[in-house]
mmCIF file with all atom_site columns, C-alpha atoms in Angstrom:
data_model
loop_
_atom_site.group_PDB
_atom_site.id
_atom_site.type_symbol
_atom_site.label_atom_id
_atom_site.label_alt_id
_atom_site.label_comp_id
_atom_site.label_asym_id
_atom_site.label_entity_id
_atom_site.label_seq_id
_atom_site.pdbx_PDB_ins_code
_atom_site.Cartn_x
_atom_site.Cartn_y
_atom_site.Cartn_z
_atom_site.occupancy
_atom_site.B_iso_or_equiv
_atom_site.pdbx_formal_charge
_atom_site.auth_seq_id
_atom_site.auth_comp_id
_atom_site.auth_asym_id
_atom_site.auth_atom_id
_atom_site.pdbx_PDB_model_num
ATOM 1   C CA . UNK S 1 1   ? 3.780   -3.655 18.041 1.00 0.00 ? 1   UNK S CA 1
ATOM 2   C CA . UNK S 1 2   ? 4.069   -0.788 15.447 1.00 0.00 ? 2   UNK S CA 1
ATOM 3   C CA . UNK S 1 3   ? 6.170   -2.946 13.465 1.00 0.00 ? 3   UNK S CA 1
ATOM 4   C CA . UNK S 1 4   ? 4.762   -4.205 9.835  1.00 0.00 ? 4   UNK S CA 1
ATOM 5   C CA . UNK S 1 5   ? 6.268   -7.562 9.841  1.00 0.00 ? 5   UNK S CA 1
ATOM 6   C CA . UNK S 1 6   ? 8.117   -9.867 12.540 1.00 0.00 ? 6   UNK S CA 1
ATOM 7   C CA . UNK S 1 7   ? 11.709  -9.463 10.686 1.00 0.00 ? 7   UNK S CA 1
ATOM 8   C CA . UNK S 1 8   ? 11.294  -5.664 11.843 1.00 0.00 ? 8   UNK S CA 1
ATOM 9   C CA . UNK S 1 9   ? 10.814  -6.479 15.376 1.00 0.00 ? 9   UNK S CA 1
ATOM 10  C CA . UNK S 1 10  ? 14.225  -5.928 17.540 1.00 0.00 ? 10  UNK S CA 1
ATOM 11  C CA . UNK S 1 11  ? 15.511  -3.454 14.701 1.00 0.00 ? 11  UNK S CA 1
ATOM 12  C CA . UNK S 1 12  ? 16.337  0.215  15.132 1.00 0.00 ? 12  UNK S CA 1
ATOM 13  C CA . UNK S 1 13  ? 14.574  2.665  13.563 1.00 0.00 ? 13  UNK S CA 1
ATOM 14  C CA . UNK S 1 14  ? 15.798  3.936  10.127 1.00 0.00 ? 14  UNK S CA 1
ATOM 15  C CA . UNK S 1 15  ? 15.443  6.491  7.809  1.00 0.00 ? 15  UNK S CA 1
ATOM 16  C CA . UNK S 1 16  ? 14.591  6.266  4.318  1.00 0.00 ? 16  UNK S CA 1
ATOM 17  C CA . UNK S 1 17  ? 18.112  5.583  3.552  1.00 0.00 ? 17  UNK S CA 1
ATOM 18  C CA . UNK S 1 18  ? 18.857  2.358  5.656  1.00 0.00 ? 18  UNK S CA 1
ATOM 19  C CA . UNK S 1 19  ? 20.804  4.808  8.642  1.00 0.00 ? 19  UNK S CA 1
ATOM 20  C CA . UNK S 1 20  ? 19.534  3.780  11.668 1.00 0.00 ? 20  UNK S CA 1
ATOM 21  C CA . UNK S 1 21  ? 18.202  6.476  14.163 1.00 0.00 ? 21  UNK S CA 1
ATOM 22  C CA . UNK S 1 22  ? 20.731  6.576  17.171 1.00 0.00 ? 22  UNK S CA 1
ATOM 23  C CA . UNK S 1 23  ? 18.925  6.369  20.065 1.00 0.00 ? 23  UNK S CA 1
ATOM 24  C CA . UNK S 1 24  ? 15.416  6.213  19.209 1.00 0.00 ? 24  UNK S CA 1
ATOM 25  C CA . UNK S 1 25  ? 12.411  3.847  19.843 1.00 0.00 ? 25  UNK S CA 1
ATOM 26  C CA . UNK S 1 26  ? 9.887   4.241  16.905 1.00 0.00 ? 26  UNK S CA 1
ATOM 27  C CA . UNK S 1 27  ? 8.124   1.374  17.660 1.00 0.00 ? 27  UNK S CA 1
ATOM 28  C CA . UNK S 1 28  ? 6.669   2.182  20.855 1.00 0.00 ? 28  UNK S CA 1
ATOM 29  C CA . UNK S 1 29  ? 5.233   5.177  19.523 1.00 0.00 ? 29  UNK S CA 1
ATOM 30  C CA . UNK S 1 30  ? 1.402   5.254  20.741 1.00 0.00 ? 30  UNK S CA 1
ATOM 31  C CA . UNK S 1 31  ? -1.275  8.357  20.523 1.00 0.00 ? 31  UNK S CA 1
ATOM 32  C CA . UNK S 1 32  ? -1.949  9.166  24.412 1.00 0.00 ? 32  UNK S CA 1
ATOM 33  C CA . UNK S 1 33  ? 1.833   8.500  24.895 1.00 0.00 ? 33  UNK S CA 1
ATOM 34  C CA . UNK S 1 34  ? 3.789   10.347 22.202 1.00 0.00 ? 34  UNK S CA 1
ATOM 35  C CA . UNK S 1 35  ? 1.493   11.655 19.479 1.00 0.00 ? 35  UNK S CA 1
ATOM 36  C CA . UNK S 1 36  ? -0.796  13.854 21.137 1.00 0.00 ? 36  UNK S CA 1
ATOM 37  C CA . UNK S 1 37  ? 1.964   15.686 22.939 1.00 0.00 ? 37  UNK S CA 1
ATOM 38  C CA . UNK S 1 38  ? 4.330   15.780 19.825 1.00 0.00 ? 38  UNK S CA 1
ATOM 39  C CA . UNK S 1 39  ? 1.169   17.729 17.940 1.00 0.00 ? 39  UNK S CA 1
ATOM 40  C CA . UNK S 1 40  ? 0.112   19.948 20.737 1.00 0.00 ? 40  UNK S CA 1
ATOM 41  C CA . UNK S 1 41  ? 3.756   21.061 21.593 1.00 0.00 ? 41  UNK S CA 1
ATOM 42  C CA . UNK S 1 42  ? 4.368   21.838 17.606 1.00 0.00 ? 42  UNK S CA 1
ATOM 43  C CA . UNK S 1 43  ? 0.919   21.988 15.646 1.00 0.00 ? 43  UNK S CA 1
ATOM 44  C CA . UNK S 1 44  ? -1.689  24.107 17.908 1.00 0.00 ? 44  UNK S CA 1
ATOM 45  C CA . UNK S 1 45  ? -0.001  27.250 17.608 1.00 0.00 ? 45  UNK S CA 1
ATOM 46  C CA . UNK S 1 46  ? -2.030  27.225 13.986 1.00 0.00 ? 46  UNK S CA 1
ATOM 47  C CA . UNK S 1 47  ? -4.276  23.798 14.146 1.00 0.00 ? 47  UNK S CA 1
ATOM 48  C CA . UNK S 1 48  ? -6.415  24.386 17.147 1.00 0.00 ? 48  UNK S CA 1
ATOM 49  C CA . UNK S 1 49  ? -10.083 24.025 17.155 1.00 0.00 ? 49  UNK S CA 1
ATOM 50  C CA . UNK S 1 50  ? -12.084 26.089 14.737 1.00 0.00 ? 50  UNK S CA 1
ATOM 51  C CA . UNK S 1 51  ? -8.557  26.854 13.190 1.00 0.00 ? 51  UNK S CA 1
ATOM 52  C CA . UNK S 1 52  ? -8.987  27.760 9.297  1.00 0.00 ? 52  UNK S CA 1
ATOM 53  C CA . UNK S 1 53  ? -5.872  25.784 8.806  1.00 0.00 ? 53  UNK S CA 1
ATOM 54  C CA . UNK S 1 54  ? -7.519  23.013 9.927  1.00 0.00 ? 54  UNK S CA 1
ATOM 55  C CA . UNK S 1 55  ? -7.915  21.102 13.132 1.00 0.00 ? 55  UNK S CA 1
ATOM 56  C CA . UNK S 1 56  ? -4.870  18.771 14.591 1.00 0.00 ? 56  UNK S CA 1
ATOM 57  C CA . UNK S 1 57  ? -5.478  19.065 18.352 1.00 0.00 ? 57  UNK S CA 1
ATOM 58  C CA . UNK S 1 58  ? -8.342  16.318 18.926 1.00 0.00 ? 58  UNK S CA 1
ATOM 59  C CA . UNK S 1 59  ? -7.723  12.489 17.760 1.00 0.00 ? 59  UNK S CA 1
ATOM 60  C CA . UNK S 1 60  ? -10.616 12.643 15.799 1.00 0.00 ? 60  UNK S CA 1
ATOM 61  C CA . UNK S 1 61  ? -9.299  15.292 13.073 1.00 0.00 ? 61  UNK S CA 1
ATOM 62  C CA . UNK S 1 62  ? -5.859  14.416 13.583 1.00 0.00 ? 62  UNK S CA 1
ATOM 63  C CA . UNK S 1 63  ? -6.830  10.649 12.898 1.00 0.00 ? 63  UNK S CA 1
ATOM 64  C CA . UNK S 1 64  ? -8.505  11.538 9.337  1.00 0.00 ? 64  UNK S CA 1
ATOM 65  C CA . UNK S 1 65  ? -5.386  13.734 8.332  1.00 0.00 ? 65  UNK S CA 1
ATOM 66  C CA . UNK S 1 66  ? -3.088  10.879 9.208  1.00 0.00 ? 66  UNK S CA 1
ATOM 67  C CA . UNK S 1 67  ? -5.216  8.284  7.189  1.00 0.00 ? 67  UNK S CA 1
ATOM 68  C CA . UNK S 1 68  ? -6.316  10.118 4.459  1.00 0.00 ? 68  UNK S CA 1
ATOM 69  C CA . UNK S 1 69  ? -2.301  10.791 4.037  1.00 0.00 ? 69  UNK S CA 1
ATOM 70  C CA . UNK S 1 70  ? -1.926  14.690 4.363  1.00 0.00 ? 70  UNK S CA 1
ATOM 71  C CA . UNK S 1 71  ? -0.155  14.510 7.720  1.00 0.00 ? 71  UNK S CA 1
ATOM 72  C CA . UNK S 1 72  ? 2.522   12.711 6.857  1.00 0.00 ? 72  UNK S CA 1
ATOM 73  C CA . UNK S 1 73  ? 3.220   14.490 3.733  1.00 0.00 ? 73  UNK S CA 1
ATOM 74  C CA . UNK S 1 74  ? 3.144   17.837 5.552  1.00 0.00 ? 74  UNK S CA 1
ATOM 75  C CA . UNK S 1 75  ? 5.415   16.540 8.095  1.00 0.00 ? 75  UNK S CA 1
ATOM 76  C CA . UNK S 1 76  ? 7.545   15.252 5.346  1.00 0.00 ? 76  UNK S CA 1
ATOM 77  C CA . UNK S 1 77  ? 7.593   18.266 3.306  1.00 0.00 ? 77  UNK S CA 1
ATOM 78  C CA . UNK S 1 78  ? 6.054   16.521 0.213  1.00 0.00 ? 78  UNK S CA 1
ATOM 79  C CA . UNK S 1 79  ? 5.306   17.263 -3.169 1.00 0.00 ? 79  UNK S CA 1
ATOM 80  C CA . UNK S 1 80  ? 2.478   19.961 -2.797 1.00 0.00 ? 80  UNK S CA 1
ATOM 81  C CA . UNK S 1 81  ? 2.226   20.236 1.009  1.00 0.00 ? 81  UNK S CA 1
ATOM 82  C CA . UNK S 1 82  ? 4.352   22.949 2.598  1.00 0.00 ? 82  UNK S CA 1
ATOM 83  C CA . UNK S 1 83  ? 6.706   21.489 5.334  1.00 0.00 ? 83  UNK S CA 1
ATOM 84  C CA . UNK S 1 84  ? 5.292   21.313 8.801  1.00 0.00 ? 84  UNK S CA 1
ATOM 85  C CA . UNK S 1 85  ? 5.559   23.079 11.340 1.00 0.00 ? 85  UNK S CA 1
ATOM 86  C CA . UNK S 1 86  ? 6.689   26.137 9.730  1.00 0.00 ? 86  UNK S CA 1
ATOM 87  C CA . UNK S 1 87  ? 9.170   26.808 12.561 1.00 0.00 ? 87  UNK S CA 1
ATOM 88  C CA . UNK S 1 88  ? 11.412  23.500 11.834 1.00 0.00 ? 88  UNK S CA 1
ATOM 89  C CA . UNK S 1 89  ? 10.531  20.034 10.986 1.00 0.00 ? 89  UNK S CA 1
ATOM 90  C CA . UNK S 1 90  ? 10.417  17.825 13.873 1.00 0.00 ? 90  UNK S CA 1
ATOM 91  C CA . UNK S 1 91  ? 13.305  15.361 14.578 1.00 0.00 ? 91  UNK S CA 1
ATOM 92  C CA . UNK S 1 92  ? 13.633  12.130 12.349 1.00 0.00 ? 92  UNK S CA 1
ATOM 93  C CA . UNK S 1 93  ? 12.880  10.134 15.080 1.00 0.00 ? 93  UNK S CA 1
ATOM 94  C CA . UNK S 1 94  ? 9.446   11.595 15.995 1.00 0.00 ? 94  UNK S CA 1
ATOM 95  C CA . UNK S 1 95  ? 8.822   11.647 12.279 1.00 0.00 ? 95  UNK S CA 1
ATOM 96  C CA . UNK S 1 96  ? 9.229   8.391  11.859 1.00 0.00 ? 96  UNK S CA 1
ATOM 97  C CA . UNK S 1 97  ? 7.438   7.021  14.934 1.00 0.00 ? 97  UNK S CA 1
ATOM 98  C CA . UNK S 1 98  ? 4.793   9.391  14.288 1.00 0.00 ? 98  UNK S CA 1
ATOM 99  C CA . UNK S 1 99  ? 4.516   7.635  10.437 1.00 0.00 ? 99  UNK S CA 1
ATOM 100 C CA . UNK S 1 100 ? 4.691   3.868  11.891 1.00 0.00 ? 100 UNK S CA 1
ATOM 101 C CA . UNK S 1 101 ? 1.590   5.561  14.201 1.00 0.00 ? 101 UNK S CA 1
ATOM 102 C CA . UNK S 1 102 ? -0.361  6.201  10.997 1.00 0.00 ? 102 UNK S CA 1
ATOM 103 C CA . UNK S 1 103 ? 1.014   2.504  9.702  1.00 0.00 ? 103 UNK S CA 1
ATOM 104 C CA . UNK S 1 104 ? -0.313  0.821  12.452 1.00 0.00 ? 104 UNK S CA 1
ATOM 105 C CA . UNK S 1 105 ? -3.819  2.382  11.832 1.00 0.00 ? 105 UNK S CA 1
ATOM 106 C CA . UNK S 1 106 ? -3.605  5.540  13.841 1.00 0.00 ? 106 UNK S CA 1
ATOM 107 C CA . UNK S 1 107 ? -5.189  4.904  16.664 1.00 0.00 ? 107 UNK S CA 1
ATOM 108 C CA . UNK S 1 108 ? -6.319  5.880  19.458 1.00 0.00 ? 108 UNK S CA 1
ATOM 109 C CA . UNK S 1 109 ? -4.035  4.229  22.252 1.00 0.00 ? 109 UNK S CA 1
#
């Protein structure tokens, strides 16, 4: 389970203001599953390999951006990082699985 603690476990998803997100899972959220598909679809276009933007497309580069913390705070739109992608932040729901990915270690499962 992505979830931090066992009184998260059976809740839905919420943003950072308490609203839950309607119909999304969060916690299921797994690399081969969701992650990997959720970069390629919206992140190759720039982050491919060799890109001088920066690699996302292998686990191994996107694994060091998620724990050294720049992925989320691109994805986020965060003090200093422009928000990613470029063509419209991805829904709330894949941000936030996506960040309880990173949570959980980032791995690769």
């Amino acid at each position: 389970s992505f979830s931090s603690c066992t009184k998260d476990i059976g809740k839905s998803p919420q943003l950072n203001n308490g609203e839950e997100i309607p119909g999304c899972d969060t916690v299921t959220y797994a690399y081969n599953a969701n992650v990997k598909s959720i970069i390629l679809n919206n992140c190759s276009g720039c982050h491919f390999a060799g890109s001088p933007d920066g690699t996302l497309t292998d686990y191994p580069h996107l694994q060091a951006k998620a724990l050294e913390g720049s992925l989320m705070k691109s994805l986020k739109g965060k003090q200093g990082y422009a928000l990613m992608p470029p063509t419209g932040r991805l829904s709330d729901c894949d941000v936030k699985g996506i960040e309880n990915w990173v949570q959980a270690g980032a791995n690769n499962n």
